[in-house]
XYZ file of C-alpha atoms in Angstrom:
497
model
C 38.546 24.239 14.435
C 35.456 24.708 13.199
C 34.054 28.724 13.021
C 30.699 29.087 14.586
C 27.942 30.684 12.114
C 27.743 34.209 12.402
C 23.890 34.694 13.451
C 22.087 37.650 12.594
C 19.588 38.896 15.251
C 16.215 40.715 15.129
C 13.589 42.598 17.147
C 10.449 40.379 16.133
C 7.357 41.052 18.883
C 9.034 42.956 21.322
C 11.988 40.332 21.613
C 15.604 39.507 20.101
C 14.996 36.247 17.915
C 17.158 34.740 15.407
C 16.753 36.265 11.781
C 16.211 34.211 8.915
C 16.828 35.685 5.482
C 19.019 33.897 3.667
C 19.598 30.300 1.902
C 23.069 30.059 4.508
C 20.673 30.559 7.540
C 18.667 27.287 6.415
C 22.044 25.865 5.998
C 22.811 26.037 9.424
C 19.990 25.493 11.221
C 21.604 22.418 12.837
C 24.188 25.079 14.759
C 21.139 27.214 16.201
C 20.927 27.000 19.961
C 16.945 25.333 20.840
C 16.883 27.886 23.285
C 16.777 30.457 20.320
C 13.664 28.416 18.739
C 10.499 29.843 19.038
C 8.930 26.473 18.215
C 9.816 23.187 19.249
C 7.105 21.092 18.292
C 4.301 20.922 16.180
C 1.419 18.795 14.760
C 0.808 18.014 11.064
C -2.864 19.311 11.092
C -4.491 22.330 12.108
C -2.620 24.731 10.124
C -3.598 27.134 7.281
C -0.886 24.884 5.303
C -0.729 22.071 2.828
C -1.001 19.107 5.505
C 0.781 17.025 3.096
C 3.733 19.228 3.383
C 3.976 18.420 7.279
C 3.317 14.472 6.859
C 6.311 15.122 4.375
C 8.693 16.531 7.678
C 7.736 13.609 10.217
C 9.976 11.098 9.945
C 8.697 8.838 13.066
C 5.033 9.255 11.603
C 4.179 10.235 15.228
C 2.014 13.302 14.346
C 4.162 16.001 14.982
C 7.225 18.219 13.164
C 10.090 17.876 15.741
C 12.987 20.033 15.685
C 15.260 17.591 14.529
C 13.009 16.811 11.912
C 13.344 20.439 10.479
C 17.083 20.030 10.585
C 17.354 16.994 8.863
C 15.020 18.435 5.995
C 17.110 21.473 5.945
C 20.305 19.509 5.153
C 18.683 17.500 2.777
C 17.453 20.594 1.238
C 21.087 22.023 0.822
C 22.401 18.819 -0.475
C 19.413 18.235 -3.167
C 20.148 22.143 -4.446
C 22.383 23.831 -5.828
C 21.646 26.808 -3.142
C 19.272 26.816 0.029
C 18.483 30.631 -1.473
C 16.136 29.029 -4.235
C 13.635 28.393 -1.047
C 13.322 31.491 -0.212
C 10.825 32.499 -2.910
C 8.320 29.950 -1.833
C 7.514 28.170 -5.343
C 5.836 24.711 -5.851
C 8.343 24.913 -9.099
C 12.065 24.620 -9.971
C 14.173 25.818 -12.582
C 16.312 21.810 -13.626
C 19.517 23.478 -12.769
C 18.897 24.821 -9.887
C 18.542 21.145 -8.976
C 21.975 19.584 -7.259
C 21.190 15.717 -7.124
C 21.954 14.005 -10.345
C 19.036 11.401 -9.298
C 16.454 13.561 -8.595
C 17.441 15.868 -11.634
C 17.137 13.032 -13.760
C 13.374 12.256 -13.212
C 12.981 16.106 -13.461
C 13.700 16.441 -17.047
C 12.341 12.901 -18.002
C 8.980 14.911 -16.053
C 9.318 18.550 -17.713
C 9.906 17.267 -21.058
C 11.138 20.080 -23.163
C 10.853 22.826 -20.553
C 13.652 24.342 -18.155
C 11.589 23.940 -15.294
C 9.765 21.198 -13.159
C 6.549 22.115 -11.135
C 4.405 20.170 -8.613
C 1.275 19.929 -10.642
C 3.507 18.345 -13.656
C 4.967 15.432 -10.420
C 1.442 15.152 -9.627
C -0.083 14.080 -13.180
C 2.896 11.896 -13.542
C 1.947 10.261 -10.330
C -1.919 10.054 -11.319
C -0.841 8.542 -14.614
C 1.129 5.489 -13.219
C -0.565 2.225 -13.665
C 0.060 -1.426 -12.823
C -1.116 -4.352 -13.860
C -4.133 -4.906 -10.744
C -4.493 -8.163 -9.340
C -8.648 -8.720 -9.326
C -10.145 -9.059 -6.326
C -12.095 -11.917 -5.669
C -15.856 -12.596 -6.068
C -18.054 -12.419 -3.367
C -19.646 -15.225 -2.207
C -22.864 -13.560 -1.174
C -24.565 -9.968 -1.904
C -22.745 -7.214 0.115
C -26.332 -6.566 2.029
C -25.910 -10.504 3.006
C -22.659 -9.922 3.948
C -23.471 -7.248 6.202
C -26.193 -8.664 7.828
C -23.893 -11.964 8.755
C -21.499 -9.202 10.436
C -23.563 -7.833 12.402
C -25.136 -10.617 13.790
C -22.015 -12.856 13.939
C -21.414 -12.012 17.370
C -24.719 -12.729 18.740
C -25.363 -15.945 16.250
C -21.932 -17.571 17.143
C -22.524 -16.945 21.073
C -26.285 -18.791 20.300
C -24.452 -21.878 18.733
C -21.743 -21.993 21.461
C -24.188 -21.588 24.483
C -25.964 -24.580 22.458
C -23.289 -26.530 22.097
C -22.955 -26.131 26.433
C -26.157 -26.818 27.158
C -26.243 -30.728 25.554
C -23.256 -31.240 27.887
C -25.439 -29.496 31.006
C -22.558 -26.862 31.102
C -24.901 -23.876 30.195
C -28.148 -22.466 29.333
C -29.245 -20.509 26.354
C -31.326 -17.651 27.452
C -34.972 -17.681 26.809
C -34.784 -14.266 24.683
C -31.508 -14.731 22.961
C -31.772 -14.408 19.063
C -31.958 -17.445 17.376
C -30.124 -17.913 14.049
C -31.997 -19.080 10.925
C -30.300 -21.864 10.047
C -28.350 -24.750 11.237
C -24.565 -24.392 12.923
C -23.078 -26.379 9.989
C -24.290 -24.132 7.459
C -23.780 -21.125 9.321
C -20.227 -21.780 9.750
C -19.835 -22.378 6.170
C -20.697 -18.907 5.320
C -18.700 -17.505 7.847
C -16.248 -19.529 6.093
C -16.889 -18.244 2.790
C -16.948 -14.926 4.068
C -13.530 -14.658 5.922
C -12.190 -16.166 2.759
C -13.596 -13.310 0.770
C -12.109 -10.712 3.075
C -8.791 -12.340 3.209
C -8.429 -12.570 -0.694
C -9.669 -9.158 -0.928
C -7.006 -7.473 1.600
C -4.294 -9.610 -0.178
C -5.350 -7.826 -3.761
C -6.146 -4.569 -2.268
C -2.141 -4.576 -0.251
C -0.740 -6.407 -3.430
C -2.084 -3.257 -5.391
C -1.252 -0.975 -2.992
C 2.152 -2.051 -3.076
C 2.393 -2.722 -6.549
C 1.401 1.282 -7.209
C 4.206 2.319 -4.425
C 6.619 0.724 -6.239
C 5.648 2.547 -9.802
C 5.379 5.733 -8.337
C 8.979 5.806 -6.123
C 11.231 7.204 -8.569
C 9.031 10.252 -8.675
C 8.440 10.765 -4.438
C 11.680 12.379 -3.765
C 10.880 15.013 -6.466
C 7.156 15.437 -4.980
C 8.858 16.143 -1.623
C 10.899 18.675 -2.839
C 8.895 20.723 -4.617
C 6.660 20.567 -1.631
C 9.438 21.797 0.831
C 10.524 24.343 -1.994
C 7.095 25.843 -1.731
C 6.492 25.809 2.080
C 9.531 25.032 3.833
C 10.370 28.954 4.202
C 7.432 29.776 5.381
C 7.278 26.931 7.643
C 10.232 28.351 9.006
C 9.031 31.543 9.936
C 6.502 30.204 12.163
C 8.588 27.765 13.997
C 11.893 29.201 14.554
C 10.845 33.030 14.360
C 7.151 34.351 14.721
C 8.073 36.594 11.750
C 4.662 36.550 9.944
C 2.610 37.003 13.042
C 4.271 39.902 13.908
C 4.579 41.276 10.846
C 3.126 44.581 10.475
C 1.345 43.941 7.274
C -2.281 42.865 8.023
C -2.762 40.104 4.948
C 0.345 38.731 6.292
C -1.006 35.647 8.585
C 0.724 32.922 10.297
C 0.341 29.685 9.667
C -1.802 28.987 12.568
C -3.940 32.290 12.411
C -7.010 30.321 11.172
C -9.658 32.835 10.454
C -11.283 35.860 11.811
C -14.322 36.309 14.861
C -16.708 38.919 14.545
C -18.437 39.246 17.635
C -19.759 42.225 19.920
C -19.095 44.229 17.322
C -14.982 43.353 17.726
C -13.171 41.526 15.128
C -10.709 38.842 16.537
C -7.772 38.011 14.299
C -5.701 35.961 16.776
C -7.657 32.991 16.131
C -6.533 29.408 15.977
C -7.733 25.623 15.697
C -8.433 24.002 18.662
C -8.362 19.543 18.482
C -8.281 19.260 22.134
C -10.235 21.443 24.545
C -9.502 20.307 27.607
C -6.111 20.397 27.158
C -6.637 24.475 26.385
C -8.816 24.875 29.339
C -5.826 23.612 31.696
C -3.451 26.250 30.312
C -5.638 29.028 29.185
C -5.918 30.819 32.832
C -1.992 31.205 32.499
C -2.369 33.323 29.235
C -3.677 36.575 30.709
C -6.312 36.900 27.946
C -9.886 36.874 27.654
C -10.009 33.449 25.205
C -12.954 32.732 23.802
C -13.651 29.101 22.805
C -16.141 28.814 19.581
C -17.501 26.041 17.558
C -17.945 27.337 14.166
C -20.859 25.696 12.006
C -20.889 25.697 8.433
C -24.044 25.435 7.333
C -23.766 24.465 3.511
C -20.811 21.407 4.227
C -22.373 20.035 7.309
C -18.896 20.695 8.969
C -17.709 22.307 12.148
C -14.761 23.799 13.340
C -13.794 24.453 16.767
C -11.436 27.493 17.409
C -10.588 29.383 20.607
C -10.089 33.653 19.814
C -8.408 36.188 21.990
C -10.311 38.774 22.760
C -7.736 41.610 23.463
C -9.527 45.123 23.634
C -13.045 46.561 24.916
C -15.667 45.003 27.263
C -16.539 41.469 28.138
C -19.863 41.912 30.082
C -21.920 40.969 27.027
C -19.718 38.000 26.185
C -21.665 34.719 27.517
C -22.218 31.035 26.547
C -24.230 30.292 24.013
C -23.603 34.240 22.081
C -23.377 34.298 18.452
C -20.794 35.351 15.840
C -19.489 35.333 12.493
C -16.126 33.093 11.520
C -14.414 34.004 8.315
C -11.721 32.598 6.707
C -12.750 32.922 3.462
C -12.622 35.226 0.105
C -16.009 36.543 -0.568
C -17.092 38.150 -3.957
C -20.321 39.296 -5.435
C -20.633 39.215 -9.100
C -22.996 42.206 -9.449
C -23.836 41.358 -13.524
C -24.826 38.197 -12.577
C -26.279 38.600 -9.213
C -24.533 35.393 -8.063
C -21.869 35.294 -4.164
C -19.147 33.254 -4.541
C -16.862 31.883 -1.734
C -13.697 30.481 -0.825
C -13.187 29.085 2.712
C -9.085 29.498 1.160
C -8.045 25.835 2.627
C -7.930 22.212 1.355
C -11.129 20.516 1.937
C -13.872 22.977 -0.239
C -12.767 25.417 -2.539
C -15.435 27.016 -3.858
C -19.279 28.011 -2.756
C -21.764 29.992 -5.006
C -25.158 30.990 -4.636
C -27.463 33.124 -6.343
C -29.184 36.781 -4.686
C -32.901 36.142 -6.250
C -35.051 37.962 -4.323
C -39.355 37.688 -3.571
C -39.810 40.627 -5.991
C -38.298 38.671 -8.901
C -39.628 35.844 -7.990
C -35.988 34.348 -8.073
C -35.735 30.761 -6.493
C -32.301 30.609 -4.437
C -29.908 28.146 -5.656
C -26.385 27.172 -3.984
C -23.695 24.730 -5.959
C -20.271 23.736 -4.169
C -16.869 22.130 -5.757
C -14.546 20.486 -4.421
C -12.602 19.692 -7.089
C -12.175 22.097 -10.341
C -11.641 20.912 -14.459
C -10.158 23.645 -16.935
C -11.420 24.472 -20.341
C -9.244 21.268 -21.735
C -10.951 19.181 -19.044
C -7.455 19.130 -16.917
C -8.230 18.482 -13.189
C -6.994 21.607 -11.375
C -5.534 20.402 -7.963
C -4.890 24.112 -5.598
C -3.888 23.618 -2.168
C -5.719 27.131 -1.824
C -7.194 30.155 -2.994
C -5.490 33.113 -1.727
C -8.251 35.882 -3.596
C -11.558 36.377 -5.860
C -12.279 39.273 -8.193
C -15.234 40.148 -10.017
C -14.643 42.301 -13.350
C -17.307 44.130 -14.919
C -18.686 41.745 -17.419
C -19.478 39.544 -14.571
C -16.887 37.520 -14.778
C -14.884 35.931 -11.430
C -10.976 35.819 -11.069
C -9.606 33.664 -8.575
C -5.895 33.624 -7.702
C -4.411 30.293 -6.025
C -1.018 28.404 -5.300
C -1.319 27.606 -9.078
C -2.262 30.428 -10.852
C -5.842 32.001 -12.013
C -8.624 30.918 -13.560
C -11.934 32.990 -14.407
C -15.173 31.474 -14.665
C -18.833 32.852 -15.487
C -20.576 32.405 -12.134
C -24.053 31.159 -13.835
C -22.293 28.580 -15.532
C -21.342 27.462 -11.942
C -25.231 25.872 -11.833
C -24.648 23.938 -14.820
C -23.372 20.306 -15.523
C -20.062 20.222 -16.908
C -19.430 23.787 -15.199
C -15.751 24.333 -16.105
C -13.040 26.869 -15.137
C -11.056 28.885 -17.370
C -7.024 29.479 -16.955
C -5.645 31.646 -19.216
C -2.889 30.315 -21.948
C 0.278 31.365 -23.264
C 1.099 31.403 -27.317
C 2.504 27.734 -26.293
C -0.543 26.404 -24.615
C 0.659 26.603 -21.475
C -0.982 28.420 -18.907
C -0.508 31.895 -17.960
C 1.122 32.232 -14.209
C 1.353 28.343 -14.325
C 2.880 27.296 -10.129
C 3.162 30.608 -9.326
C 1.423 31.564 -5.819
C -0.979 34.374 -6.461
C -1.718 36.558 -3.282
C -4.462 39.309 -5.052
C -6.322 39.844 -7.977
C -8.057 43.059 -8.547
C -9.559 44.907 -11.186
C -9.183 48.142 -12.521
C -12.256 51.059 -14.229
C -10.778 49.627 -17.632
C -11.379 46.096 -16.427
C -7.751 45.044 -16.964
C -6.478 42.469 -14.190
C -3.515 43.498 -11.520
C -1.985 40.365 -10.292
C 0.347 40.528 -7.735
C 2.224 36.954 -6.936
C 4.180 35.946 -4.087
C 7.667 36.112 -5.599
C 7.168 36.990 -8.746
C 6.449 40.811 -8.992
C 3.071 42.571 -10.253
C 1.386 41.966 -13.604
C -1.166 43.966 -15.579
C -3.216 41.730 -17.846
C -5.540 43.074 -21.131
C -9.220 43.272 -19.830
C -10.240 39.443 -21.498
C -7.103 38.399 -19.397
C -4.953 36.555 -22.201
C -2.420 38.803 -22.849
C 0.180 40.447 -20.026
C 0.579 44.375 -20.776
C 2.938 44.906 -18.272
C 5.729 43.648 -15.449
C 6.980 45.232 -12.416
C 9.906 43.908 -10.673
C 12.102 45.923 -8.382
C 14.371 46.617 -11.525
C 12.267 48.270 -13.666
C 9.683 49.859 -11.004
C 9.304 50.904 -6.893
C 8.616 47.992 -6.316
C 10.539 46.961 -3.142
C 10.097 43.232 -3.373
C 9.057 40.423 -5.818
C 6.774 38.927 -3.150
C 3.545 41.528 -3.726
C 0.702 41.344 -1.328
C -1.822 43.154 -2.267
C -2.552 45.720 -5.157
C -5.177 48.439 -5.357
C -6.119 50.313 -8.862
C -7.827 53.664 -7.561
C -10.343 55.676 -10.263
C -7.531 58.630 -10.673
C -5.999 55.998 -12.353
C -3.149 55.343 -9.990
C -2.398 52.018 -8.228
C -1.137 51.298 -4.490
């Protein structure tokens, strides 16, 4: 007879919920009651989390991470390592023998090369640096301006020829103002002809390629998943089955679906989430008990909006109307006072970094704004970050940004100029400094050395240029209470919190 799992239970918001804190937990996740799941659905977007991570957990493709879908990836998880413990530290990187599965360990080292440990970045270069042998597409028959003017008209121009076609056979009549084509029916049909042809040879080459680049880069998609769910599976976790980081008591601690915060009224809202389908709110919002207020955010600089809906949970709601104004954040905001140059990080997927200059009318200083959505290294490496977690300015002007991959510094001018390129710090081995490890605050002390606190990894305290780490703290050798740091704050006595 089989001996039921010996649960562990927790106060989390006010109610008994499951606890999860330990690799045997995720083990037996298929045991737990779904009455004891906070969660029992979820879509794929909307989150403050790497989307690609939840396409990764739907099976059925139908848009939404299903209960039994975390299940099955939990006891795939346990079967691919050697313990479920290794997630949870929350790392988009993997020692090789922590890895269980021969298979998968076996396109780990051929990808790590001589080091002990695979990361995601290192899957996702291999992946970029497949290639195949591309069948050519075909030529077009026309110019692509052509082409698009048959398209558009092809509906009209093909009704004209069949109403014409009617009317020598006293069937029907073409309309006195109906658009007559420029040429004949014979030759027209030829370049639809032509045409179709084109567009069928080119979805042929474009599927054959398509297909031809799925099979090259196979061996290497079981890896990519797993270093995915290694990173965010934990965390996932904690906002599905337990609320644990929205009720935790530490304020930088968010869940996953805390998108931002509202200033308005002079109130700051921090319960504030996506919203993809108002009128599905609006049906269930009178049953919530709170004043909800539904925004649509405007970003300016991208062109982009975002609609969100905030609870307003203290004070007065008389000057709350339509049509108010307010600030959204989600975002790390720095000014680099030596260079007189903002820089921000909306901290998601789509637009990592904003800068702008602070010229004024009494220097005669023309503003100028620059955005990247994509960041190159000193050695002209793209460098792919699901997020940026912090920004630091140090005193020679310089900005430190910490991200699911590290940091990187840059010189915010340079930011205006072609070629702008970030710098990430590198080891005696040319590797980079903090390489996959999740960095959750950067800050900077009255000697301008860098405190780096990481999300499993303990604190660090780097030399003032940033190359060289001066000191460690783990829970052995320090207070520390936990290798998962949060935030870190150097104070001018000297001492740090």
């Amino acid at each position: 007879m089989k001996t039921k799992y010996d649960w562990k239970f927790a106060t989390i918001g006010g109610n008994t919920r499951v606890q999860l804190s330990s690799g045997e937990d995720i083990r037996h996740l298929d045991e737990l009651d779904q009455k004891m799941w906070t969660v029992l659905s979820c879509p794929t977007q909307g989150f403050e989390m790497d989307e690609k991570t939840l396409v990764l957990l739907d099976i059925d493709g139908d848009g939404h991470v299903k209960v039994n879908e975390i299940v099955a990836a939990s006891q795939w998880l346990c079967k691919v390592l050697k313990t479920p413990d290794t997630l949870l530290a929350g790392k988009d990187s993997l020692k090789l023998d922590e890895i269980a599965d021969e298979a998968l360990l076996a396109i780990a080292k051929e990808v790590a090369g001589d080091n002990d440990e695979v990361s995601l970045a290192q899957v996702e270069a291999a992946i970029a640096a497949v290639t195949i042998d591309e069948q050519p597409l075909p030529e077009a028959p026309y110019a692509a301006d052509i082409i698009a003017a048959y398209k558009e008209t092809q509906a009209a121009y093909g009704e004209y020829f069949k109403k014409k076609g009617l009317e020598k056979l006293g069937l029907a009549a073409v309309a006195p103002d109906a658009p007559v084509p420029g040429m004949e029916e014979k030759k027209w049909n030829e370049m639809g002809a032509k045409i179709a042809a084109f567009e069928a040879g080119t979805t042929a080459a474009n599927d054959a390629n398509a297909a031809a680049l799925a099979a090259g880069t196979a061996k290497y998609q079981d890896l990519r998943k797993l270093l995915y769910l290694n990173r965010d599976f934990y965390t996932l976790l904690r906002n599905y089955i337990t609320f644990q980081d929205f009720y935790s008591p530490k304020k930088e601690f968010k869940a996953v679906f805390q998108a931002g915060t509202l200033v308005i009224d002079q109130r700051a809202c921090h319960l504030c989430m996506r919203v993809q389908n108002a009128g599905a709110h609006a049906a269930m919002a009178p049953a919530s008990g709170i004043y909800l207020l539904y925004c649509t955010c405007t970003n300016k600089q991208q062109g982009k909006t975002l609609d969100i809906v905030a609870a307003m949970t203290m004070g007065e709601t008389g000057d709350l109307y339509v049509g108010k104004n307010g600030y959204f954040k989600r975002s790390s905001f720095v000014v680099s006072k030596p260079t007189n140059v903002c820089v921000y990080s909306v901290g998601d997927y789509y637009m990592p970094l904003h800068l702008w200059t602070l010229g004024t009318d009494a220097d005669n200083e023309e503003l100028r704004t620059v955005n990247y959505s994509g960041l190159y290294d000193q050695n002209g490496r793209a460098y792919t970050v699901a997020y940026v977690r912090c920004l630091a300015a140090d005193s020679t002007g310089n900005v430190w940004m910490g991200t699911n991959d590290g940091i990187c510094y840059f010189n915010p001018l340079e930011a205006f100029n072609d070629n702008f390129r970030v710098i990430r710090p590198e080891k005696d081995d040319n590797t980079y400094l903090f390489n996959g490890l999740s960095i959750n605050c950067i800050a900077v002390d009255n000697e301008n050395r860098k405190w780096v606190a990481t999300n499993a990894d303990g604190l660090f305290l780097l030399s003032p240029d940033g190359t060289e780490v001066l000191r460690e703290y783990t829970p052995g050798n320090s207070n520390l209470p936990s290798l998962q740091v949060y935030q870190v704050c150097p104070m001018d006595n000297g001492q740090v919190m």
